[in-house]
Short mmCIF file of N, CA and C in Angstrom, two decimals:
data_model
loop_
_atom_site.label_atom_id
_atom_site.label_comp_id
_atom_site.label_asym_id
_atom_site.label_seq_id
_atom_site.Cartn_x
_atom_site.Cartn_y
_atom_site.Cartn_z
N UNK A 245 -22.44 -1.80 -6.26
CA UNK A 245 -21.62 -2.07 -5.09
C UNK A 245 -21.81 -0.89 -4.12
N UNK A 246 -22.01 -1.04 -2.79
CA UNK A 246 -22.32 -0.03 -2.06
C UNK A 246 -20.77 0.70 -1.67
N UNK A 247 -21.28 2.10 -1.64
CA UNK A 247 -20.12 2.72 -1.42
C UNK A 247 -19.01 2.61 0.11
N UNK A 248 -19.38 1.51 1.09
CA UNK A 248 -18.20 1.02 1.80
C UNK A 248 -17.65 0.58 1.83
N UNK A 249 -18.31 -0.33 0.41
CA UNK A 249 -17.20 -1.42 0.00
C UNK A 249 -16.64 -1.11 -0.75
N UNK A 250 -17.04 -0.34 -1.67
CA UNK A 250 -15.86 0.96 -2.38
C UNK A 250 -14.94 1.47 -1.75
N UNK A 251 -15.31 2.00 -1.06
CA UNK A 251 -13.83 2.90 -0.20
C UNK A 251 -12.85 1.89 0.58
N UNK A 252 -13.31 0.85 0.94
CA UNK A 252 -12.37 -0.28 1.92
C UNK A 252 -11.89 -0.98 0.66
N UNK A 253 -12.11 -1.21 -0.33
CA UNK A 253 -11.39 -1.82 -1.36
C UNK A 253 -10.33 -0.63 -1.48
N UNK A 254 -10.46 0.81 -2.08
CA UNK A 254 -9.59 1.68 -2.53
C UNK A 254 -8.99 2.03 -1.63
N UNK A 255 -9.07 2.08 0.18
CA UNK A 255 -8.14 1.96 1.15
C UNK A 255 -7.11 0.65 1.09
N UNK A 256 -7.86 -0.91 0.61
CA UNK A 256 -6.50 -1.45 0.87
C UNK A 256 -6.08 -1.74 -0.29
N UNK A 257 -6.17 -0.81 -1.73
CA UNK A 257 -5.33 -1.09 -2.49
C UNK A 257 -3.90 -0.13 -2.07
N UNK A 258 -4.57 1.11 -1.55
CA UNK A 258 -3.80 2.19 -1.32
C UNK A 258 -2.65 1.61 0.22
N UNK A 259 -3.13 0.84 1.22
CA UNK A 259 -2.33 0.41 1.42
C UNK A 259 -1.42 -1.17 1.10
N UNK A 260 -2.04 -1.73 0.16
CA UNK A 260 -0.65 -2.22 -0.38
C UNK A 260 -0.10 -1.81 -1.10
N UNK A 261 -0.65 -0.63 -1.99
CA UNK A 261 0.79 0.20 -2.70
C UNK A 261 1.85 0.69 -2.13
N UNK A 262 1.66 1.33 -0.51
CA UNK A 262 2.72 1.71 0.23
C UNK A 262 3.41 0.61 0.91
N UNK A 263 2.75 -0.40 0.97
CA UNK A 263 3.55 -1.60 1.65
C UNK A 263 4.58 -2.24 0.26
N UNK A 264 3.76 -2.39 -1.14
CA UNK A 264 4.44 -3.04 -1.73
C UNK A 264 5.99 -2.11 -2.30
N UNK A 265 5.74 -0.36 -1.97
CA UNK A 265 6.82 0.77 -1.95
C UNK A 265 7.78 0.36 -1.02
N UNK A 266 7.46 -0.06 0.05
CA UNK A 266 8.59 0.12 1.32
C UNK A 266 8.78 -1.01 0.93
N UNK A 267 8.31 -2.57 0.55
CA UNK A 267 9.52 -3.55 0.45
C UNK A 267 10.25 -3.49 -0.44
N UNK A 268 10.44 -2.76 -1.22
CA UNK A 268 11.15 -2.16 -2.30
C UNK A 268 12.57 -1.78 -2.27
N UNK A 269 12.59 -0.92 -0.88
CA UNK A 269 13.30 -0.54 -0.30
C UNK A 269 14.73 -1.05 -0.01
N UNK A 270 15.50 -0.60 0.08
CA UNK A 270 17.04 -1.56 0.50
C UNK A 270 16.73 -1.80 1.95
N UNK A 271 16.24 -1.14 3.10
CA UNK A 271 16.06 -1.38 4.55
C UNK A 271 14.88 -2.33 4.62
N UNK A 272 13.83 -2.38 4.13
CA UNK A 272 12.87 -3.52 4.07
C UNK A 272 13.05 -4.86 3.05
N UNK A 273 13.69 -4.66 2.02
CA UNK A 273 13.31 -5.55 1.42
C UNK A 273 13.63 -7.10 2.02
N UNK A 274 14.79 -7.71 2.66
CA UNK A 274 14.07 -9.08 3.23
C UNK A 274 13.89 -8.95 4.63
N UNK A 275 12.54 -7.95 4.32
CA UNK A 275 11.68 -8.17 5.61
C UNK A 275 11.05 -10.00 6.02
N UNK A 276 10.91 -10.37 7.13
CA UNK A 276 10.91 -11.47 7.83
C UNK A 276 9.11 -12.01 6.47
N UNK A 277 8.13 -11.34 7.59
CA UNK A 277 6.85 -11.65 7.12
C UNK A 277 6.14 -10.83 5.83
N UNK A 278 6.94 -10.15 5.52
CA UNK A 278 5.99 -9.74 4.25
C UNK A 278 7.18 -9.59 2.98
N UNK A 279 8.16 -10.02 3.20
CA UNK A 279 8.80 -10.50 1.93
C UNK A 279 9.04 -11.55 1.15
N UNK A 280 8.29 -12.40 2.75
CA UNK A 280 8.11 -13.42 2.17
C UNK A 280 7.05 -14.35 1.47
N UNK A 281 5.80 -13.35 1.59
CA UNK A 281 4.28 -13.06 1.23
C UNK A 281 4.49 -12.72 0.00
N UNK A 282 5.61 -11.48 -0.32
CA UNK A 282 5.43 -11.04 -1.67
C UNK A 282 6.37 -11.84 -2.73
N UNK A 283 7.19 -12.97 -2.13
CA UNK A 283 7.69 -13.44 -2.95
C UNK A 283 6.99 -15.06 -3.51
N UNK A 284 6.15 -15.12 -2.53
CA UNK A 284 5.34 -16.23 -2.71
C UNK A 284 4.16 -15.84 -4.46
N UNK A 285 3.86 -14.53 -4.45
CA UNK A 285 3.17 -14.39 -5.46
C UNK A 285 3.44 -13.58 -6.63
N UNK A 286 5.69 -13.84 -6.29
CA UNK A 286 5.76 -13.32 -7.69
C UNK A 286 6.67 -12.00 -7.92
N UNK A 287 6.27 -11.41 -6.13
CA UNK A 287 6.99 -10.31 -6.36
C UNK A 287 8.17 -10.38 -6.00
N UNK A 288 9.25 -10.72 -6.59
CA UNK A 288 10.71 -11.57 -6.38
C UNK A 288 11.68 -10.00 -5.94
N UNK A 289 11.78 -9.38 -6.94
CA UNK A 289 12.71 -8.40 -7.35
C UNK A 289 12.52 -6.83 -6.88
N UNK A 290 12.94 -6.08 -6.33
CA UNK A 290 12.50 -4.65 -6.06
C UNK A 290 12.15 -3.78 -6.99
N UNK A 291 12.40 -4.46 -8.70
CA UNK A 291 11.74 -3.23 -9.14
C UNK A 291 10.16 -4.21 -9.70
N UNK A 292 9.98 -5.26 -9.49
CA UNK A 292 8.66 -5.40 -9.74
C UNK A 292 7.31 -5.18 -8.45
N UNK A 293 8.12 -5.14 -7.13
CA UNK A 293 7.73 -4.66 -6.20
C UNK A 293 7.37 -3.09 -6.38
N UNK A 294 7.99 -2.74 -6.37
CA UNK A 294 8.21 -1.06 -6.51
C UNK A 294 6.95 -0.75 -8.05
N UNK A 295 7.09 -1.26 -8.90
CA UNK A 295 6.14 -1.01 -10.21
C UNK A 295 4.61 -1.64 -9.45
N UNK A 296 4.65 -2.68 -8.72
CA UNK A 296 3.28 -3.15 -8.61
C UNK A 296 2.72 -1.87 -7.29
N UNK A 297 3.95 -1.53 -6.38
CA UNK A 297 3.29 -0.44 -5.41
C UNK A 297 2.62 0.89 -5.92
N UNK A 298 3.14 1.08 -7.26
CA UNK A 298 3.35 2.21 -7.68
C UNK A 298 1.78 2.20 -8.74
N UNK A 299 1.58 1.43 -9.52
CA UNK A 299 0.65 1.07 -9.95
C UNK A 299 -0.66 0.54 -9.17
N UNK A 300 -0.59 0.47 -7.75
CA UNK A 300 -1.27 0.10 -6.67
C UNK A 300 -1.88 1.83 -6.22
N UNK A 301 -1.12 2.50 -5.81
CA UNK A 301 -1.31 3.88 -5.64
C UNK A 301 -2.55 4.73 -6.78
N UNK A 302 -1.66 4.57 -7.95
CA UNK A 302 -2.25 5.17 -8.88
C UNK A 302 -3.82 4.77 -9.09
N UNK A 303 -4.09 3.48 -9.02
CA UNK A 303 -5.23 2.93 -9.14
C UNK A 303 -6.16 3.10 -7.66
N UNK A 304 -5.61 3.29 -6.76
CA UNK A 304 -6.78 3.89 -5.87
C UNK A 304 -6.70 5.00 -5.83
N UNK A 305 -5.45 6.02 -6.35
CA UNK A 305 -6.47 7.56 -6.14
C UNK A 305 -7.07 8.21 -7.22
N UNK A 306 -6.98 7.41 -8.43
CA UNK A 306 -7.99 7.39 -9.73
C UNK A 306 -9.63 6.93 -8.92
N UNK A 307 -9.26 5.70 -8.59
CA UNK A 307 -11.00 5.36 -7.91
C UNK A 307 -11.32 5.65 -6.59
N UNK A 308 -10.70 6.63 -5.77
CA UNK A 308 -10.95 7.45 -4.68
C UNK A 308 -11.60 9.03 -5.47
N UNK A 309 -11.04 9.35 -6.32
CA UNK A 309 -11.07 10.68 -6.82
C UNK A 309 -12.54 10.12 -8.24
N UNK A 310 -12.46 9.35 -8.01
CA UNK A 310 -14.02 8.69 -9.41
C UNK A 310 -15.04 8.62 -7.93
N UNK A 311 -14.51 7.71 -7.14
CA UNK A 311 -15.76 7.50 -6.17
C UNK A 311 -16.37 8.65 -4.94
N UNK A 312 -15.62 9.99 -5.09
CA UNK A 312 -15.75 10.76 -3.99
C UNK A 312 -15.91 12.47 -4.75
N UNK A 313 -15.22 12.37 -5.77
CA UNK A 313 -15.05 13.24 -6.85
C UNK A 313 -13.68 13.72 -6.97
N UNK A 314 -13.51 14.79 -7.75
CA UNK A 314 -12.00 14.90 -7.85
C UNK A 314 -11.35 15.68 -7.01
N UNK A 315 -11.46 17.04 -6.24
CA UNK A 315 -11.10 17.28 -5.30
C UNK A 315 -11.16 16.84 -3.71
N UNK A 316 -12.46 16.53 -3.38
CA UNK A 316 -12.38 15.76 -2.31
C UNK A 316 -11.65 14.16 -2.46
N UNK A 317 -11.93 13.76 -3.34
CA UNK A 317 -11.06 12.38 -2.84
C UNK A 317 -9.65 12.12 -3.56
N UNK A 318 -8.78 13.15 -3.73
CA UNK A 318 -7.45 13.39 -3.52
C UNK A 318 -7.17 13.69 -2.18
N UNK A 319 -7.97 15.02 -1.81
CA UNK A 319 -8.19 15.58 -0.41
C UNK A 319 -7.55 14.05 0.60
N UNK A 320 -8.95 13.51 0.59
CA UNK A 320 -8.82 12.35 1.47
C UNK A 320 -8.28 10.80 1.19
N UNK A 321 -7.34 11.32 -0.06
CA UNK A 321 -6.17 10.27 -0.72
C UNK A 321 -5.02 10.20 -0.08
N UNK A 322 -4.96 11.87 -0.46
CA UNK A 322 -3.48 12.70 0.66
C UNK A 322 -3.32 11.90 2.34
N UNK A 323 -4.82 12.23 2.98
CA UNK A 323 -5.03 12.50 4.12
C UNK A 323 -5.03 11.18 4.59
N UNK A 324 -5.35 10.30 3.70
CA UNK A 324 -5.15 8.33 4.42
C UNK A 324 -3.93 7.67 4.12
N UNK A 325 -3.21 7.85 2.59
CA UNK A 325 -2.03 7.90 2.72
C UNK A 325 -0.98 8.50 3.39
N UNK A 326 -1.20 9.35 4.48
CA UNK A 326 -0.09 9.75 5.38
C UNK A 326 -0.28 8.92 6.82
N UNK A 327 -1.84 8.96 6.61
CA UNK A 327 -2.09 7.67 7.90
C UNK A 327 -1.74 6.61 7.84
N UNK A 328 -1.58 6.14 6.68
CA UNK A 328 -1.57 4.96 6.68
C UNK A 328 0.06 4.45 6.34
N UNK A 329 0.27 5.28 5.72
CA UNK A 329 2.39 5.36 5.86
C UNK A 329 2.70 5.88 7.18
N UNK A 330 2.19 6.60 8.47
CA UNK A 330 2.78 6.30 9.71
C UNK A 330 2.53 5.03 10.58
N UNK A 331 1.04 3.96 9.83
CA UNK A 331 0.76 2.97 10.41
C UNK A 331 2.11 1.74 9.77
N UNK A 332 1.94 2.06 8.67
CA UNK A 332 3.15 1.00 8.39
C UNK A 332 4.44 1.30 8.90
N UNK A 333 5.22 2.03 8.66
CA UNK A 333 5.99 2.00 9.42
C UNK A 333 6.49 1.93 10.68
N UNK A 334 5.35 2.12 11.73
CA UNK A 334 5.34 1.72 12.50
C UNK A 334 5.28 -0.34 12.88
N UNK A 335 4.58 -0.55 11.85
CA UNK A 335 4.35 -1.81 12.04
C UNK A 335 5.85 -2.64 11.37
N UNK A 336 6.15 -2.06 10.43
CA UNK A 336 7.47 -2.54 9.86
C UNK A 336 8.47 -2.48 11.01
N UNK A 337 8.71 -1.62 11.65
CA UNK A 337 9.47 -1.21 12.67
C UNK A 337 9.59 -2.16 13.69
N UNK A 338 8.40 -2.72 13.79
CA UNK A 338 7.79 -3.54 15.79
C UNK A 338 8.17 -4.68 15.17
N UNK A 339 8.04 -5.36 13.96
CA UNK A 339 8.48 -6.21 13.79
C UNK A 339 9.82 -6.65 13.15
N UNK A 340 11.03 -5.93 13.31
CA UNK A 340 12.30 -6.38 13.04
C UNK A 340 12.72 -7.21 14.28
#
C-alpha cells in the first residue's frame, strides 16, 4: 500500500476518534447530524462512543508511529490531532 494511503487512512481514523470523543460528550451528544450517523451503526450510548473514540486514537498513533517511526510520528500525531480537534470543533460549533 503506498504510503498516502497510509497516512490518509491513519488521519481519518484519528479523526473519527476525536469526533467519536466529542459525541460522547454531554454538550454534543444529540448532536443534529452526526449523532445520528453514529447511532445508525450502533453507537447508541456514550460510553460505547467514547470506547470506540478512544480505541480509534490508539490505533492510529500505533500506525502513525509504525508508519513514520516512533518519534516522528507521535511528533506529527500530537501535531494533527490538535489540528484536527480545532477543525472539529469548529465544525461542531457552525452547526448547532
Amino acid at each position: 500500500m503506498p504510503l498516502t494511503v497510509q497516512l490518509a487512512l491513519t488521519f481519518l481514523l484519528l479523526f473519527w476518534g476525536l469526533l467519536l470523543t466529542a459525541l460522547s460528550q454531554q454538550a454534543h451528544y444529540r448532536h443534529r447530524r452526526w449523532a445520528g450517523r453514529c447511532n445508525a451503526i450502533g453507537l447508541k450510548s456514550a460510553g460505547s462512543r467514547r470506547l470506540a473514540g478512544i480505541l480509534s486514537l490508539l490505533m492510529s498513533a500505533t500506525a502513525l508511529a509504525a508508519i513514520e517511526g516512533l518519534a516522528f510520528g507521535l511528533v506529527l500525531w500530537v501535531m494533527a490531532a490538535a489540528i484536527l480537534a480545532a477543525v472539529l470543533a469548529w465544525m461542531l460549533a457552525l452547526s448547532r
